[in-house]
Tab-separated table of C-alpha atoms in Angstrom:
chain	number	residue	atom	x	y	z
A	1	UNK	CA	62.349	12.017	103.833
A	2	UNK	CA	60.534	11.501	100.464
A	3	UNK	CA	60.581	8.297	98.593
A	4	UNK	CA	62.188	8.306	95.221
A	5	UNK	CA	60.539	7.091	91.782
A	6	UNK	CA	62.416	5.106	89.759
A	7	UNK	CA	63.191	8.046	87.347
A	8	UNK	CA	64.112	9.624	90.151
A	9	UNK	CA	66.702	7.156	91.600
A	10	UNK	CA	68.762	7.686	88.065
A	11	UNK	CA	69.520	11.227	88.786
A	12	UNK	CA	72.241	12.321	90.614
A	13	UNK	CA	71.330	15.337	93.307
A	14	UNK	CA	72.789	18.063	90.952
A	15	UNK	CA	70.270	17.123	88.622
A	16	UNK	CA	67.523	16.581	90.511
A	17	UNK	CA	68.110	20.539	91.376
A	18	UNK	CA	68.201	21.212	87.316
A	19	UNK	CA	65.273	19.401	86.919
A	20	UNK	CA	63.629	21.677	89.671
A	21	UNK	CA	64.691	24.514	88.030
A	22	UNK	CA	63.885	23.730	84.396
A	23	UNK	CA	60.599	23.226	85.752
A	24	UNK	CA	60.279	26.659	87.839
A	25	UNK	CA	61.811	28.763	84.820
A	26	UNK	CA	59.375	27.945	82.479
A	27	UNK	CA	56.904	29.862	84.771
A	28	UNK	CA	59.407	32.824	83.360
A	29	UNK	CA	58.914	31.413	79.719
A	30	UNK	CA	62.398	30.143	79.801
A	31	UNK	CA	62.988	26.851	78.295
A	32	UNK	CA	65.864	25.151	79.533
A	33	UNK	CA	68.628	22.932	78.796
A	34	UNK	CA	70.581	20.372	80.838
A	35	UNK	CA	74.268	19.680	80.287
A	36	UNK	CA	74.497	22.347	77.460
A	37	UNK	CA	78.385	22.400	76.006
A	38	UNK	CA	78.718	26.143	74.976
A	39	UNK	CA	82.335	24.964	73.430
A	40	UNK	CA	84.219	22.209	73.896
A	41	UNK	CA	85.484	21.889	77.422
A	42	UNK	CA	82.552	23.594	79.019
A	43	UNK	CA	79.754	22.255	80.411
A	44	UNK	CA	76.566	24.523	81.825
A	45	UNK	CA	73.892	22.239	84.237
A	46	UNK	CA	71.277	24.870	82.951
A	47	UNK	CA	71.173	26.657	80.093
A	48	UNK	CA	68.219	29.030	80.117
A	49	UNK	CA	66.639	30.685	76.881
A	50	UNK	CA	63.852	33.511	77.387
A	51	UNK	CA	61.074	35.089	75.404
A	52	UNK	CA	63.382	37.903	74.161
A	53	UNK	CA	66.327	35.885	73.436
A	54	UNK	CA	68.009	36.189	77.301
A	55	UNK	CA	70.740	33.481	77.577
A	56	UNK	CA	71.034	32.687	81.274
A	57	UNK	CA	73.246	29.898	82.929
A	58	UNK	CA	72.428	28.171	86.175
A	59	UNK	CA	75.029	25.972	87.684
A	60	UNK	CA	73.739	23.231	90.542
A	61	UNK	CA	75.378	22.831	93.736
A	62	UNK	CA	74.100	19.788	95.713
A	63	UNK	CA	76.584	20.344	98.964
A	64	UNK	CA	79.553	22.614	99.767
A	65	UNK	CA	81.743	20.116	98.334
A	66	UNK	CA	80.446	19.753	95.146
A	67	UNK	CA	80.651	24.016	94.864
A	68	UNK	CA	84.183	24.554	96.009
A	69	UNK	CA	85.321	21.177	93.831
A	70	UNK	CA	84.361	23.948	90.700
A	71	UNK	CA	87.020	25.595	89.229
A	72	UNK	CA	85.215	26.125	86.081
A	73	UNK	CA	81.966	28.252	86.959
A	74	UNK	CA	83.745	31.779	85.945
A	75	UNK	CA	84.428	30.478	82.761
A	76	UNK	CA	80.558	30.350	81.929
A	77	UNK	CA	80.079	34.347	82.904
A	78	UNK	CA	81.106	34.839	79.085
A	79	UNK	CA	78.161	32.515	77.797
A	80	UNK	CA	75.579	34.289	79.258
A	81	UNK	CA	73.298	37.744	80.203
A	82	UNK	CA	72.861	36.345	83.731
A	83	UNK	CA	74.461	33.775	85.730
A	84	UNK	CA	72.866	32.102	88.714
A	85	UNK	CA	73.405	29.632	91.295
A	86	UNK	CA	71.250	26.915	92.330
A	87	UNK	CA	71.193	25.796	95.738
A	88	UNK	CA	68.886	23.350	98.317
A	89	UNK	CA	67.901	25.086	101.543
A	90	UNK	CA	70.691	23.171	103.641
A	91	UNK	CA	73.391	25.231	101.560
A	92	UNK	CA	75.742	27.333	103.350
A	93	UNK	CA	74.523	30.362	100.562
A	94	UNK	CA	77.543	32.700	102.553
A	95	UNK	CA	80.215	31.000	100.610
A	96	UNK	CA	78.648	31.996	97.402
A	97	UNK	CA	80.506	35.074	95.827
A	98	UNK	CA	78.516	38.203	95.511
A	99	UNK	CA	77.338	39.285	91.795
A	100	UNK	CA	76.004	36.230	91.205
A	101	UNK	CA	72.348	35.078	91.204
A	102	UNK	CA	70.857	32.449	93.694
A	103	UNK	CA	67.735	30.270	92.881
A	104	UNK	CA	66.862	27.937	96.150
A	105	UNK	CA	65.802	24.673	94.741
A	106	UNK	CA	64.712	21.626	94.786
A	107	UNK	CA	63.641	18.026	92.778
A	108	UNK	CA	60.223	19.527	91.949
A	109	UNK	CA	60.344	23.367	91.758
A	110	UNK	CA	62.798	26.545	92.666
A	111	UNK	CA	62.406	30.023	92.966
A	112	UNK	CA	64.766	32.847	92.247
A	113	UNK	CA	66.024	34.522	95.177
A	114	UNK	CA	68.886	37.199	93.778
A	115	UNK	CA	68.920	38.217	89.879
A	116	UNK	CA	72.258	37.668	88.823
A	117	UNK	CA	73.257	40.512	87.627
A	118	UNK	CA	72.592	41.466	83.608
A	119	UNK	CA	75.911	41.427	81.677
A	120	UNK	CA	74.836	40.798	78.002
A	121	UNK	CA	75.939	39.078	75.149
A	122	UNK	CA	77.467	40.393	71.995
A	123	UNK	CA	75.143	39.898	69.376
A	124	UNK	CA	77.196	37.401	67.738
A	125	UNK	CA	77.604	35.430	70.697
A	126	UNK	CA	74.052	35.078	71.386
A	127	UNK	CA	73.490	34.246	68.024
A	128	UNK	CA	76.083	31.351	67.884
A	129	UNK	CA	74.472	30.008	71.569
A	130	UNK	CA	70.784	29.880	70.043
A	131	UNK	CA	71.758	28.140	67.154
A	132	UNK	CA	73.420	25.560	68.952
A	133	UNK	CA	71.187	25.395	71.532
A	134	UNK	CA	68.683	24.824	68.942
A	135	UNK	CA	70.949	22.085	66.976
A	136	UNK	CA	71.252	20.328	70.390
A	137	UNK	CA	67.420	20.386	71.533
A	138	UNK	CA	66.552	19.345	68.181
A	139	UNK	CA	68.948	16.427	68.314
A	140	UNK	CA	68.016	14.789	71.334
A	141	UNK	CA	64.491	15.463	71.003
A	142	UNK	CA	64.564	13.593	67.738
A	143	UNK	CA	66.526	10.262	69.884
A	144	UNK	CA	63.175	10.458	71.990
A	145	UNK	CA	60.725	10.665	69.260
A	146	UNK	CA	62.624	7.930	67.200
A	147	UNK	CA	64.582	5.646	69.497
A	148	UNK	CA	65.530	3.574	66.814
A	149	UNK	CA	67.177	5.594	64.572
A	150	UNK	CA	70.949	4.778	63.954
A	151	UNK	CA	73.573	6.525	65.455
A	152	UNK	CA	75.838	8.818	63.162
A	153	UNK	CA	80.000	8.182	63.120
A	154	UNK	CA	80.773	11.480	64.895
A	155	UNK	CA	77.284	12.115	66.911
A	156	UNK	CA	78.902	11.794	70.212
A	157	UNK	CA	80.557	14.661	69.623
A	158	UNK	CA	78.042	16.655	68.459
A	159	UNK	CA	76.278	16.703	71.883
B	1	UNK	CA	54.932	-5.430	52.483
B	2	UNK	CA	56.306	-4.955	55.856
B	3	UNK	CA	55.585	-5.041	59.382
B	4	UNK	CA	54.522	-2.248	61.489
B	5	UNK	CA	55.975	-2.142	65.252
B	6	UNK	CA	53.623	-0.432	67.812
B	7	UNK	CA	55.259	2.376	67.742
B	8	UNK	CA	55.246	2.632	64.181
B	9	UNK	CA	51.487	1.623	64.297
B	10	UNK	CA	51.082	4.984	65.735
B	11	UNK	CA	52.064	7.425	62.748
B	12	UNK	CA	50.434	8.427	60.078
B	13	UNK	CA	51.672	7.832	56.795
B	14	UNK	CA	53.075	11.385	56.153
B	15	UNK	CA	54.568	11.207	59.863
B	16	UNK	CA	56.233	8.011	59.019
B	17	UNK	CA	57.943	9.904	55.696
B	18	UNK	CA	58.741	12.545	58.089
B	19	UNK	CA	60.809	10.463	60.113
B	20	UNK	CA	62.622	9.021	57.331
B	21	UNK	CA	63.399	12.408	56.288
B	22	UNK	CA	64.416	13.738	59.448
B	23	UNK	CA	66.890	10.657	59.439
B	24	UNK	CA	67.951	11.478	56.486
B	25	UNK	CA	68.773	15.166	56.828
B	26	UNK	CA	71.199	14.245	59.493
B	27	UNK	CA	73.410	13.238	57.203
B	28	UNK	CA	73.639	16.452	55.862
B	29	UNK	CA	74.187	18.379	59.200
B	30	UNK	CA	70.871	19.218	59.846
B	31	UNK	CA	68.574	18.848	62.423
B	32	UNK	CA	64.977	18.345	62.084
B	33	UNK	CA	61.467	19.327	63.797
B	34	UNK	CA	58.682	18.002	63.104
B	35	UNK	CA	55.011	19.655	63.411
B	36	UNK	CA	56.511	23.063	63.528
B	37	UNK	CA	54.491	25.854	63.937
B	38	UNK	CA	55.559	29.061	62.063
B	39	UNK	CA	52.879	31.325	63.165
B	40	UNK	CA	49.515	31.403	63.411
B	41	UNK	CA	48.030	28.960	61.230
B	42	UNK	CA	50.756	27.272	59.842
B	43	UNK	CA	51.754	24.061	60.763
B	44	UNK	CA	55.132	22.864	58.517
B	45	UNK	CA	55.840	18.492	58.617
B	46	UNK	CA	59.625	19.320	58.770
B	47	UNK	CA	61.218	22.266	59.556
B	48	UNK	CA	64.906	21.754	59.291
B	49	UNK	CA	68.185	23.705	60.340
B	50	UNK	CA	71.351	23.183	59.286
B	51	UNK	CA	74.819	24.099	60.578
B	52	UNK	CA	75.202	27.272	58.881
B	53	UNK	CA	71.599	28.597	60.082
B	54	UNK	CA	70.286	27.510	56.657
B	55	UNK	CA	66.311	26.627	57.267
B	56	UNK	CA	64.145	24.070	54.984
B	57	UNK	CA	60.939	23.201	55.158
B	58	UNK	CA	59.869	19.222	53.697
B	59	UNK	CA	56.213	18.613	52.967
B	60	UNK	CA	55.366	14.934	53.312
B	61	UNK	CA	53.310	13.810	51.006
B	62	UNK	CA	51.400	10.210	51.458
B	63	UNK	CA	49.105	10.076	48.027
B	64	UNK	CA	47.886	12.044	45.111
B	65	UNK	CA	44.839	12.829	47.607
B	66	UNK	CA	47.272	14.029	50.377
B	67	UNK	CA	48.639	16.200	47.803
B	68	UNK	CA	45.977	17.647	45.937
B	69	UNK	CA	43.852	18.642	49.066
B	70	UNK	CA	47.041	21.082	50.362
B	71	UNK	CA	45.975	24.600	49.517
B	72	UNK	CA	48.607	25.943	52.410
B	73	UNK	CA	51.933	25.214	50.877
B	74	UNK	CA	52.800	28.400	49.079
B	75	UNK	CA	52.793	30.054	52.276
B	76	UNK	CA	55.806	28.263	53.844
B	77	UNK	CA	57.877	29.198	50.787
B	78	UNK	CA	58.085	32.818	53.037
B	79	UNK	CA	59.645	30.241	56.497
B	80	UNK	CA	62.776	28.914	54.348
B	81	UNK	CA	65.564	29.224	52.346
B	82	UNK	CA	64.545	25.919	50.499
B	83	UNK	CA	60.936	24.118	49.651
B	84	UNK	CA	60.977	20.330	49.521
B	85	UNK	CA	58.228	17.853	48.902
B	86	UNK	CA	59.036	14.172	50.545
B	87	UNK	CA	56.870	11.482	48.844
B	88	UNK	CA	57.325	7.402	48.463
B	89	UNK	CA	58.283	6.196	45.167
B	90	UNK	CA	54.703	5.452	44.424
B	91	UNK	CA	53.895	8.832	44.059
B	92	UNK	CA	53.154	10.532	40.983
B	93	UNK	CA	56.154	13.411	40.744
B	94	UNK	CA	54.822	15.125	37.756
B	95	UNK	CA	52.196	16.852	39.623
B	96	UNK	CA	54.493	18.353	41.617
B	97	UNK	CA	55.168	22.347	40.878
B	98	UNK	CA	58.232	23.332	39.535
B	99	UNK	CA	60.560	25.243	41.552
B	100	UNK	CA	60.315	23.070	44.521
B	101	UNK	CA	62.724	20.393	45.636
B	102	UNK	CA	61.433	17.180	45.591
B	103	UNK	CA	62.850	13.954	48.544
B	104	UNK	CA	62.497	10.638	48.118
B	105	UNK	CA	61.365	8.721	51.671
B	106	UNK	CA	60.090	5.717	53.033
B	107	UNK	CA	59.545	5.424	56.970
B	108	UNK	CA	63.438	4.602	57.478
B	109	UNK	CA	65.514	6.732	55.611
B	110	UNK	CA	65.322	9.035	52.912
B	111	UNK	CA	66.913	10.625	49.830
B	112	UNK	CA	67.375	14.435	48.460
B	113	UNK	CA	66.525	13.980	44.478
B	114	UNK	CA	66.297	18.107	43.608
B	115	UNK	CA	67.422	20.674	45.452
B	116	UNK	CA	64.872	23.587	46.082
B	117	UNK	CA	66.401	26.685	44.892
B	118	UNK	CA	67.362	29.188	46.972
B	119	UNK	CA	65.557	31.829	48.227
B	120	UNK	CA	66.929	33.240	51.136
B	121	UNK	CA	65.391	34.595	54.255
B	122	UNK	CA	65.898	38.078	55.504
B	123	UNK	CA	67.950	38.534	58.771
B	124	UNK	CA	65.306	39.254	61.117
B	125	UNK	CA	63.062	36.243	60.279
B	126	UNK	CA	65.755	33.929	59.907
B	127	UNK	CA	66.671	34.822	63.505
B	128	UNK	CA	62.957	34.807	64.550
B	129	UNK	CA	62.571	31.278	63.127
B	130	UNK	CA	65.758	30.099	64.882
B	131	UNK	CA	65.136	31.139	68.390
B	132	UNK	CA	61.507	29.699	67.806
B	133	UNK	CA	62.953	26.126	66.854
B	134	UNK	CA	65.129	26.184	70.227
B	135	UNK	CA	62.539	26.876	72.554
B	136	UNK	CA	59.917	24.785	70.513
B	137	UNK	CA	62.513	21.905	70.757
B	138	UNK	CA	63.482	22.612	74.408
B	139	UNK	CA	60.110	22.690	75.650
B	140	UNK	CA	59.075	19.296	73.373
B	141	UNK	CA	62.315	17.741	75.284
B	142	UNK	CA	61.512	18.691	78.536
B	143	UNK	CA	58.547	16.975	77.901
B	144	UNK	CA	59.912	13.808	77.825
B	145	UNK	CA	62.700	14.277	80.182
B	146	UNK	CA	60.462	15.296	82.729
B	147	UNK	CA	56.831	13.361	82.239
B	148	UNK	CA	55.934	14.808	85.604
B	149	UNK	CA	56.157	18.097	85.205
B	150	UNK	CA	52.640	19.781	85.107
B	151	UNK	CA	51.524	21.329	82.389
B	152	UNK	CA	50.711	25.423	82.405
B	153	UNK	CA	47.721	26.918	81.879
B	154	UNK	CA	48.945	28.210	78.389
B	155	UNK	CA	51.076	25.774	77.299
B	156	UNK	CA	48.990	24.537	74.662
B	157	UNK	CA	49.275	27.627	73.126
B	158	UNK	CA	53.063	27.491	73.147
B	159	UNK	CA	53.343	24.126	71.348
């Protein structure tokens, strides 16, 4: 039983895993980030960039429910090189299908247990998801830096 | 004459033009970081992407003295498809080179008065440049996201 901060108490479990993993992958010199829209529709917990341009995806699972509620995950295969889930050690890792990766995780840190396995991008692709993931990084690091700066007409939708 | 906030209190004069013009260049599409390090050396106010890939780079500019004592700025002209300076109205534009585009700003907004010409970067480096700003910006919003996260022993080096 740990006591939560008051950060800590905003997040709900799925992203408390994220946030453990964001923080482990940077030991890989991945930069991550959370609630990445690859198009419209889609919605990645993690998305991962490395050091040579790798694109992975990690989706959090918090409990068995919230993985077998997800209908969506093999629609994120196309937006990445490597797809991985991310799991606390009280989850039932069995029902996870094989070829995929599996990161153990927690609030504070993770570790990679299975490499997903490498399936890369069209050039293209991988172009189109650094850009954006640039645009969107950019975007809401600026909102941090400069918290009172107006909101544009049609910013919602640009995150 | 106007009044400083505490965050404002902060900045230094060319970092409050920055923000003005990364406020500004929203408006156009494009997405701004500031303090960007090109390589080695090199340290750019604004380094801007827009939504076609297209990169700019704004110098800010806080006095003739600010100006004059800049003996870097030729070499960004090689990190962008565009050159801007951003100065206040009270600064004299005729010593300004030709060939370069020149922003209006004050700490809240800003305004594009010439365009830099075009000059555009090769492939490789525009790519390079782009996957650079994405992990810069990821890491920068991590940062904030996550204040606990503890720092690596290179990090420095990566900012």
């Amino acid at each position: 039983m740990f006591t939560l901060s008051a950060m800590d108490q905003d997040l709900q479990p799925g992203q408390l895993l994220a946030r453990g993993v964001s923080r482990h992958l940077r030991s890989h010199g991945f930069v991550s980030v959370e609630e990445f829209v690859p198009e419209r529709g889609k919605r990645v917990d993690v998305m991962a960039l490395g050091p040579k341009g790798e694109i992975w995806v990690i989706e959090c699972k918090s409990s068995r429910a919230d993985f077998q509620s997800d209908n969506k995950w093999e629609g994120y295969l196309e937006w990445c090189d490597r797809y991985f889930w991310a799991v606390d050690t009280e989850f039932p890792t069995d029902l996870l299908p094989d070829e995929t990766g599996l990161i153990i995780a927690d609030s504070y840190d993770a570790e990679i247990i299975r490499m997903g396995p490498e399936d890369k991008l069209a050039a293209a692709r991988r172009k189109k998801i650094i850009q954006k993931l640039a645009m969107d990084a950019a975007r809401r690091l600026q909102r941090y830096r400069d918290p009172k700066m107006a909101a544009l007409p049609d910013e919602a939708s640009l995150l």
